[in-house]
Tab-separated table of C-alpha atoms and ligand atoms in Angstrom:
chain	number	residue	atom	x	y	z
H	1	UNK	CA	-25.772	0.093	2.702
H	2	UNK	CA	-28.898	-0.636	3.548
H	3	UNK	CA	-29.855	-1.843	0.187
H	4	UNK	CA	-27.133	-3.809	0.428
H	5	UNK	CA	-27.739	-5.858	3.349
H	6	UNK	CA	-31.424	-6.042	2.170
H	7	UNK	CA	-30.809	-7.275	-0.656
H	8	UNK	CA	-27.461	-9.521	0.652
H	9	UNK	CA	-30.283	-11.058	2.756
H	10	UNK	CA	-30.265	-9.481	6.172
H	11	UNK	CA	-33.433	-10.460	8.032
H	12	UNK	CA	-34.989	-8.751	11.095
H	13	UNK	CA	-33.200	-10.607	14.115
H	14	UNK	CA	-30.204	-11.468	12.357
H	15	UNK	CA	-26.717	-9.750	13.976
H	16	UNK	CA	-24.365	-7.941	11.877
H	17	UNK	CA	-20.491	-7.739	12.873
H	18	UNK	CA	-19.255	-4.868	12.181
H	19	UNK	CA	-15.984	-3.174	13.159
H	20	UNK	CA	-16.327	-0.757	16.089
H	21	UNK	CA	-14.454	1.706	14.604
H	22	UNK	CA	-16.575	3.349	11.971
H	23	UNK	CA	-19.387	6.188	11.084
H	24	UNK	CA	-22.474	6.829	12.243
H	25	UNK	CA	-24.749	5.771	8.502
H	26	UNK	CA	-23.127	2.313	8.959
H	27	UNK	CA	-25.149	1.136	12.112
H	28	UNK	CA	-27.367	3.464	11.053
H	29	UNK	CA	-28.143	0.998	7.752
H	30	UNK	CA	-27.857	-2.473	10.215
H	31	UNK	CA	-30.436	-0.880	12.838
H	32	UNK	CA	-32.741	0.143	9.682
H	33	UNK	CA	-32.653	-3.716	8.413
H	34	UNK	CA	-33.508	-5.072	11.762
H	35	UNK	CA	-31.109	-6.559	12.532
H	36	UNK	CA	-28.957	-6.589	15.878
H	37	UNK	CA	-25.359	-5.757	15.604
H	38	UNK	CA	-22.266	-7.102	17.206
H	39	UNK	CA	-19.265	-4.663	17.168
H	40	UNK	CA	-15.432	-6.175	16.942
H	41	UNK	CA	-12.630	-4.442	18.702
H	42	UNK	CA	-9.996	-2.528	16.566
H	43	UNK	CA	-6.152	-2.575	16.598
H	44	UNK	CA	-3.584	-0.296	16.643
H	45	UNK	CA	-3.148	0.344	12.965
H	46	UNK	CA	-6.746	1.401	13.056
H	47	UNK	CA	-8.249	-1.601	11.309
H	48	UNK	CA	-10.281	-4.566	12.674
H	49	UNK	CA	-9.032	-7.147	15.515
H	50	UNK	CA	-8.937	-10.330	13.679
H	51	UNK	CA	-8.600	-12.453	16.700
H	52	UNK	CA	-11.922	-10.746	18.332
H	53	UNK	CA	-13.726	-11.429	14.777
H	54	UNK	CA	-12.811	-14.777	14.916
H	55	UNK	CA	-13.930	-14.982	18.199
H	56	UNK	CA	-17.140	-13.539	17.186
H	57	UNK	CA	-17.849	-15.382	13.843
H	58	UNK	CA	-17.601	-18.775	15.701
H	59	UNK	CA	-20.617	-17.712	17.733
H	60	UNK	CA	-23.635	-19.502	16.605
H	61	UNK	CA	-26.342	-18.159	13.716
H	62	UNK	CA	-23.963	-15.146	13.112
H	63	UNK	CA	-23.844	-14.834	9.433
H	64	UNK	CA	-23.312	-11.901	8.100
H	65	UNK	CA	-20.239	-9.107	8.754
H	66	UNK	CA	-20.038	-5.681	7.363
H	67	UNK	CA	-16.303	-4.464	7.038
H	68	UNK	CA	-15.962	-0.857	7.272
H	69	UNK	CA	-12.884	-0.075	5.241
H	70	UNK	CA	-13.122	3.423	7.656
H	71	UNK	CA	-10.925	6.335	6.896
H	72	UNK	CA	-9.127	3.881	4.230
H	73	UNK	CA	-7.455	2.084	6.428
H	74	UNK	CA	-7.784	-1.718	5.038
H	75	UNK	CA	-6.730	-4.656	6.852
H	76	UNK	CA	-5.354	-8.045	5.516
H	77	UNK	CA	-7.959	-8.811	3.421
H	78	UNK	CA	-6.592	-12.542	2.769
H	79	UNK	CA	-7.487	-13.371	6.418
H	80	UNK	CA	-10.689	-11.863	6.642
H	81	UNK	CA	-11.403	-13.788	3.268
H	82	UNK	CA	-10.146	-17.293	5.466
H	83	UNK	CA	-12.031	-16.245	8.271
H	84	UNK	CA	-15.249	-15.908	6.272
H	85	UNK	CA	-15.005	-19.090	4.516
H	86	UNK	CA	-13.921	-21.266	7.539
H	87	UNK	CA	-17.116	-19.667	9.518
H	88	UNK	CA	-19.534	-19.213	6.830
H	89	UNK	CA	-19.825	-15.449	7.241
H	90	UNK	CA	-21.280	-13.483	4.188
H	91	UNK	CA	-19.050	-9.939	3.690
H	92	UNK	CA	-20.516	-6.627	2.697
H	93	UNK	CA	-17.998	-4.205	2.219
H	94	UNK	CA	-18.315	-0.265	3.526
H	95	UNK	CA	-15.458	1.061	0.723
H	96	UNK	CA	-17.074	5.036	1.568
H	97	UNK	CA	-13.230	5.811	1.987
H	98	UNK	CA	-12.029	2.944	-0.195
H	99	UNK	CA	-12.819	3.575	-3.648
H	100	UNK	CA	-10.072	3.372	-5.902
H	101	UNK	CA	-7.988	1.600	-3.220
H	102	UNK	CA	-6.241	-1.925	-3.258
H	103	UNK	CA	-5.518	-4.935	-1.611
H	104	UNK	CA	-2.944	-6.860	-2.690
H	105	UNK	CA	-3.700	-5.975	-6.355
H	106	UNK	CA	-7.349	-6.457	-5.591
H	107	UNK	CA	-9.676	-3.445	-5.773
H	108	UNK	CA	-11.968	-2.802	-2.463
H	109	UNK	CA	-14.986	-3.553	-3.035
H	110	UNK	CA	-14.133	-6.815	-4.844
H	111	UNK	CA	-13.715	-9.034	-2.020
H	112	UNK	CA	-17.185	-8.858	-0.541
H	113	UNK	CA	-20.675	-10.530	-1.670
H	114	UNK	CA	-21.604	-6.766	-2.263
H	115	UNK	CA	-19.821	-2.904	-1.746
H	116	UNK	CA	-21.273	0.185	-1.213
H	117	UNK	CA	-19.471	2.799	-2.578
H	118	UNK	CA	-20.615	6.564	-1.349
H	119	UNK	CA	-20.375	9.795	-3.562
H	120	UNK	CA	-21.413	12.023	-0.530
H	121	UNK	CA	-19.885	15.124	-1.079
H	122	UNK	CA	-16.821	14.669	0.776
H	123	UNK	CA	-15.915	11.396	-0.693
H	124	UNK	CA	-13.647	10.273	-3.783
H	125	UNK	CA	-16.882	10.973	-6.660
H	126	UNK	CA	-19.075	14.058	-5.371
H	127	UNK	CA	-22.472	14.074	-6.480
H	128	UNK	CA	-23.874	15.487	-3.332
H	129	UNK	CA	-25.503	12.704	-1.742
H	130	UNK	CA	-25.801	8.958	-3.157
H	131	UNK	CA	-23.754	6.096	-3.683
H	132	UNK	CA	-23.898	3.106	-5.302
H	133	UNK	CA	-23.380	-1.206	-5.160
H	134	UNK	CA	-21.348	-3.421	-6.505
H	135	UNK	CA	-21.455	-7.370	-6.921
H	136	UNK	CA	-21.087	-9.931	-9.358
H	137	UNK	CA	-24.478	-11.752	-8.047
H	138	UNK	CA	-27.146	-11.311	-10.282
H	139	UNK	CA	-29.448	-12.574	-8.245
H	140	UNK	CA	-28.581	-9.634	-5.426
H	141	UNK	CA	-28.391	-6.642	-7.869
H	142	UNK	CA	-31.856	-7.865	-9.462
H	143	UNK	CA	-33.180	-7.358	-5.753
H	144	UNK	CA	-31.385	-3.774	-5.420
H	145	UNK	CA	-32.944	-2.583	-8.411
H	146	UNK	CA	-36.028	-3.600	-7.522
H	147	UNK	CA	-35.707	-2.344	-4.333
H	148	UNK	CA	-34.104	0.633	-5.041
H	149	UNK	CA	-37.538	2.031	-6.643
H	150	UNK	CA	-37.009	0.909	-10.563
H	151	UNK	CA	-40.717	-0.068	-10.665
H	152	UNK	CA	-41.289	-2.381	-13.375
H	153	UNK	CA	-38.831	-0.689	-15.760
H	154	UNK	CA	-36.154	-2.676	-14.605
H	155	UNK	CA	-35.228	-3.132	-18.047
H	156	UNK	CA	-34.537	-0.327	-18.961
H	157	UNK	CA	-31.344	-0.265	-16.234
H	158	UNK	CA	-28.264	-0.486	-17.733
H	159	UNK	CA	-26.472	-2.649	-15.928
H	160	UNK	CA	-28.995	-5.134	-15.079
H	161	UNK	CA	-28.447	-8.794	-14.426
H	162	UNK	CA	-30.915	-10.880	-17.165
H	163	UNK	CA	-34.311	-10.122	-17.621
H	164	UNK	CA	-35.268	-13.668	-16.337
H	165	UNK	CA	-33.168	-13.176	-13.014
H	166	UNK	CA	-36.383	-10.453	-12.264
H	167	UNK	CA	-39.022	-13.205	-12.693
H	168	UNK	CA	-39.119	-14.596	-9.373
H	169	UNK	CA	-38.198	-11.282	-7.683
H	170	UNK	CA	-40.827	-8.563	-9.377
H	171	UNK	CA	-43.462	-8.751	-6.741
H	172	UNK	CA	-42.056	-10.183	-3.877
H	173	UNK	CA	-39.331	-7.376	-3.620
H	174	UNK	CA	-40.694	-4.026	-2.353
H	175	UNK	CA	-40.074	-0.451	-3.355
H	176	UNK	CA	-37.788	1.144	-1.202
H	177	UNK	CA	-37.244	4.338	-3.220
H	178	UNK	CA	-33.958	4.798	-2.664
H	179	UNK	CA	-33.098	5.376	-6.831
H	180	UNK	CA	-30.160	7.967	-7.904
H	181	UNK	CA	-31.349	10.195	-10.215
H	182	UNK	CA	-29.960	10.605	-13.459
H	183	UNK	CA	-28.620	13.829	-12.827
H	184	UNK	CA	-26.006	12.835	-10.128
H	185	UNK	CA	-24.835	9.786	-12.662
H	186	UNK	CA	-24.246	12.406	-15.182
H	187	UNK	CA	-22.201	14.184	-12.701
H	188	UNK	CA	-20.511	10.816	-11.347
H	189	UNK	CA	-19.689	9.822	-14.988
H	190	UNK	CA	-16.512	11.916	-15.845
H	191	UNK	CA	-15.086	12.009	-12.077
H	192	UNK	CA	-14.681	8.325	-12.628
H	193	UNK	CA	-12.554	8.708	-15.255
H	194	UNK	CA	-10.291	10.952	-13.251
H	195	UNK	CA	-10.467	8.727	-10.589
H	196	UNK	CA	-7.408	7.282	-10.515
H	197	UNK	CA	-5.349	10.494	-11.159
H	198	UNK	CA	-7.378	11.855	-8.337
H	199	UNK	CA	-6.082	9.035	-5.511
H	200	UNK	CA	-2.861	10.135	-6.699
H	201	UNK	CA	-3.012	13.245	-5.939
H	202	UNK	CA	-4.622	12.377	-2.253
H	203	UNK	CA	-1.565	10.409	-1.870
H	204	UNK	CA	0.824	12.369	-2.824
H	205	UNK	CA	-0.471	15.028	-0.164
H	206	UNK	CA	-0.883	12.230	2.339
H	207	UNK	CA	2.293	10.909	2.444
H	208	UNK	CA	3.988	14.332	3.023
H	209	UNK	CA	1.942	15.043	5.784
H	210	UNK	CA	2.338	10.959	6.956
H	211	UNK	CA	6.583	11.689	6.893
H	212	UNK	CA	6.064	15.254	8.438
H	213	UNK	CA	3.984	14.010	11.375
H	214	UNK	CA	6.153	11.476	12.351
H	215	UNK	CA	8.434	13.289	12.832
H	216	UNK	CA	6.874	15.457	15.589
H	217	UNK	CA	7.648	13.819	19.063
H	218	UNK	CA	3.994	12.389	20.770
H	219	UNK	CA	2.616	12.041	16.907
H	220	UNK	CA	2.412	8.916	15.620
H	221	UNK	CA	0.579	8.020	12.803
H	222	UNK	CA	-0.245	4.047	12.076
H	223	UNK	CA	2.327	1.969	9.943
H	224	UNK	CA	0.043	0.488	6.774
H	225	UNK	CA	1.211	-2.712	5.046
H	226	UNK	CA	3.100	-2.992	2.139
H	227	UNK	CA	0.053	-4.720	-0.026
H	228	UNK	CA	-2.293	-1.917	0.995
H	229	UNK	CA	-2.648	0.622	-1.911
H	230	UNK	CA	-4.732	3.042	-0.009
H	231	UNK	CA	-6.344	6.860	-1.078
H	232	UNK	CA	-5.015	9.024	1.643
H	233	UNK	CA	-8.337	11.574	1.315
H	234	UNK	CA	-7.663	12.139	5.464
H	235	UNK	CA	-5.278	11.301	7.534
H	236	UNK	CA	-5.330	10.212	11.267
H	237	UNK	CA	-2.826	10.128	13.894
H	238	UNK	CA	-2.343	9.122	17.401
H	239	UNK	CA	-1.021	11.476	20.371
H	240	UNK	CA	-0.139	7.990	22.511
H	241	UNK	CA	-0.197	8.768	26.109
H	242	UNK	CA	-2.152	11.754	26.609
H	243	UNK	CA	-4.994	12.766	28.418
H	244	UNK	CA	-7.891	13.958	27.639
H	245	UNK	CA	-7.248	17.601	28.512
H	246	UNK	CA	-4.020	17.892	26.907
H	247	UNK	CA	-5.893	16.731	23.410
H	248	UNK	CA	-8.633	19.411	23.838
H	249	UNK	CA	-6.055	21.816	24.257
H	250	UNK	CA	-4.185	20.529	21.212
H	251	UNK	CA	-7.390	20.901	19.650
H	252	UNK	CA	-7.790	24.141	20.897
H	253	UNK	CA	-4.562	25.907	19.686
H	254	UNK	CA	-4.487	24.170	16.416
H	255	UNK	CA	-8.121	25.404	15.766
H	256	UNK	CA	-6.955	28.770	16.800
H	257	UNK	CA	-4.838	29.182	13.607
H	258	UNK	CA	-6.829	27.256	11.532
H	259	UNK	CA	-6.621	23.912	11.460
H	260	UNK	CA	-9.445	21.985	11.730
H	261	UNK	CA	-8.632	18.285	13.682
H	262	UNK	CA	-11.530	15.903	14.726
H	263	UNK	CA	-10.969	13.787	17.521
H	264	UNK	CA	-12.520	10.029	17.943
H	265	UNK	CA	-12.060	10.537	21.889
H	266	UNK	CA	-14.599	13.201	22.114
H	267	UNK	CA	-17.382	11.792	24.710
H	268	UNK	CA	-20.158	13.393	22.813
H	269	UNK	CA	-20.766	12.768	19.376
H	270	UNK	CA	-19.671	15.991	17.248
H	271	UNK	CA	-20.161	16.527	13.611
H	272	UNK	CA	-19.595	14.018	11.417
H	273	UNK	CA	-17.483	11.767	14.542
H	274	UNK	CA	-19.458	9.474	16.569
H	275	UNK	CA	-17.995	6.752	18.688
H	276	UNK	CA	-19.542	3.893	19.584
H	277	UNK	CA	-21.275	4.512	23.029
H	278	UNK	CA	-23.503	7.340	21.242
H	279	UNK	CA	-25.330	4.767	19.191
H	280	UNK	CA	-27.400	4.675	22.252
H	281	UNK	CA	-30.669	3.198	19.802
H	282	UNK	CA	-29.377	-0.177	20.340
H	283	UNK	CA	-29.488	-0.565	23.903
H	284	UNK	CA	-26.568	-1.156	26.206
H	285	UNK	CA	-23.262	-1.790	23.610
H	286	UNK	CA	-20.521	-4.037	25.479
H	287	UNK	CA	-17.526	-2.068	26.341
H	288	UNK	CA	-14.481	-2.546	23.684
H	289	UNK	CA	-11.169	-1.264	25.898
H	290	UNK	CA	-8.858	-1.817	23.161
H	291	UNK	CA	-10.768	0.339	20.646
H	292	UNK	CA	-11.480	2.799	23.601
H	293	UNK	CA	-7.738	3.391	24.352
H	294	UNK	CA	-7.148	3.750	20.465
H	295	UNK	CA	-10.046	5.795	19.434
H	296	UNK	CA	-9.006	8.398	22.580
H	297	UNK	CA	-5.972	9.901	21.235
H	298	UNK	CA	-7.297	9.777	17.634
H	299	UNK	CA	-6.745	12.663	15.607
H	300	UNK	CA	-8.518	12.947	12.292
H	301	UNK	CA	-8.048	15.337	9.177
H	302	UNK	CA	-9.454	15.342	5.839
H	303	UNK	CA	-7.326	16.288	2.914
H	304	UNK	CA	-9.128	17.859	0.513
H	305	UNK	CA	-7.500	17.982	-3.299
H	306	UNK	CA	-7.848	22.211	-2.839
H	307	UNK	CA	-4.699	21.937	-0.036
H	308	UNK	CA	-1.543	22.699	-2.070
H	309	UNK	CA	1.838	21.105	-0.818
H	310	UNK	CA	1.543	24.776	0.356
H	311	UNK	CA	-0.962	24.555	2.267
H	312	UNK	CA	0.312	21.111	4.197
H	313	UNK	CA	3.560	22.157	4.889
H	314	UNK	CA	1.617	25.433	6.467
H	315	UNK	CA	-0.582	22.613	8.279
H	316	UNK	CA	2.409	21.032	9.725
H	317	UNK	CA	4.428	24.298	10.681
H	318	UNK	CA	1.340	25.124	12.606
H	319	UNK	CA	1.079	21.712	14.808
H	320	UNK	CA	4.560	21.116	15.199
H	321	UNK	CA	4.459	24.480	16.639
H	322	UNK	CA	1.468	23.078	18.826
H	323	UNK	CA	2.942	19.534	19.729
H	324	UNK	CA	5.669	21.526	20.945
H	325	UNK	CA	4.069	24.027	23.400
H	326	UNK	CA	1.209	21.285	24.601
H	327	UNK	CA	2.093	17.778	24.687
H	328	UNK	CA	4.661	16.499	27.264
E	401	PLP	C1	-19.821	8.571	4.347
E	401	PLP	C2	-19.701	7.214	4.871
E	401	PLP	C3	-20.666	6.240	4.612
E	401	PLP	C4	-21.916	6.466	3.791
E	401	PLP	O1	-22.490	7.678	3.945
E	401	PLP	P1	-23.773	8.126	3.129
E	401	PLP	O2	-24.085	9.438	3.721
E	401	PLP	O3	-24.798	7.076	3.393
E	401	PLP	O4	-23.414	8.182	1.705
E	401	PLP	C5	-20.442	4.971	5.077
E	401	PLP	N1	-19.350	4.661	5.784
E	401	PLP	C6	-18.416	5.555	6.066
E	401	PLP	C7	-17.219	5.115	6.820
E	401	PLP	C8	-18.558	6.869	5.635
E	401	PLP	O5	-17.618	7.771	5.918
């Protein structure tokens, strides 16, 4: 991501919007570039407040916006696509939890100038730790190459623009070392072919867990739009209404037999879950209220493709059984 915005065009002092609701590598990669960011308020479905990004993107010398597609949840991209060309806003796309998914038809990761695509290992492609871009802007993936540490054997990369797209670029784009190896493509290689089998696996585990929490009273988990085709590799849900203390002791008892929730409403940052107010390295960060109320009585579970149907419907016996004895 940080290539990305490099190589986008991100200069020290610019701002980045960026969607409040997100992990902790994403302002992580805007703080790294230099530049400032300005975070937009989230709705209830989980995905970015279009009226508060419009509000933003009118303000003056704000250029650039990096959606975070987080936990899969995409929003309608045909707005944010109006939005950016009525206010001249550039779009990088975060598709960590996105790839493989679709807007409309669309893929994610097609909408933006650029996408960055992770393979950590708990996304859709595992190679342990990298990732990798994806434009159709020659002149950007010339600079992400050379950034990326290709020295002058840019020639030798496969899927290089033209050779003559490098002529202004070779020495006035630095070495960032930030390459992927050859041995984690060669691992990356055949789990894209499986790909799309893969998604449906995800969501064929998601949506029985989607039905079966619903159906517990205080669970609710967002309703996605019909032109999102999404890869349900986690699921969240929302225990509207309760406290703080009644969630840790949902937490609590569920954890107690096993199942493993995260919660967005922690105060501290815990694991891989941050909110917003621990990215502390920028200074002060306004207050968002809206994506405060939603992010505390966010649940959060990944679905890895080892759960059987088994193993969910065991998942959902357990915090039914929870629900039940805890939330009023
Ligand atoms: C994992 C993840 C990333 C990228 O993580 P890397 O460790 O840099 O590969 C970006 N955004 C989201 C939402 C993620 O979950």
């Amino acid at each position: 991501m940080y290539l990305a915005l490099k190589s986008a065009g991100v200069k020290s002092g610019d701002t980045v919007l960026c969607n409040a609701y997100t992990l902790a590598p994403v302002p992580g990669a805007i703080e790294n570039s230099g530049a400032a960011i300005e975070l937009v308020d989230i709705v209830d479905d989980y995905t970015i407040d279009l009226n508060d990004l419009e509000i933003k993107a009118a303000a003056p010398d704000v250029k650039w916006f990096l959606l975070s597609h987080m936990r899969g949840h995409i929003t309608n991209m045909d707005r944010i696509m109006e939005l950016c060309n009525n206010h001249d806003l550039i779009l990088i796309e975060d598709c960590a939890h996105t790839m493989g998914a679709l807007w409309d038809k669309k893929k994610s990761g097609s909408f933006g100038k650029v996408a960055c695509f992770s393979t950590q290992t708990y996304k859709h492609m595992n190679s342990g730790e990298g990732g990798l871009l994806v434009t159709d802007d020659p002149d950007l993936i010339a600079r992400a190459i050379i950034y990326s540490g290709s020295y002058m054997l840019y020639e030798r990369h496969t899927s290089r623009p033209d050779m003559a797209v490098f002529e202004n670029l070779r020495t006035m784009v630095p070495n960032y070392s930030c390459r992927m190896d050859n041995l984690r493509a060669a691992l990356l290689r055949p789990q894209l072919r499986v790909l799309d089998h893969q998604c449906e696996r995800w969501n064929k585990r998601y949506r029985f867990l989607e039905q079966e929490l619903n159906k517990i009273d205080g669970i609710t988990c967002p309703q996605r739009d019909a032109r999102e085709d999404y890869v349900g590799s986690s699921i969240q849900f929302s225990l509207t209404g309760q406290n703080d203390k009644t969630i840790q002791a949902f937490l609590v008892q569920c954890l107690e037999q096993g199942v493993e929730l995260k919660w967005f409403g922690n105060k501290e940052p815990v694991g891989f879950t941050s909110a917003y107010a621990s990215w502390k390295y920028f200074g002060k960060l306004p207050l968002l209220a809206q994506t405060d109320r939603i992010l505390a009585v966010m649940c959060d579970m990944r679905i890895p493709l080892t759960f059987t149907l088994e193993d969910c419907s065991l998942i959902i016996e357990i915090i039914k059984a929870v629900a039940k004895n805890i939330l009023k």
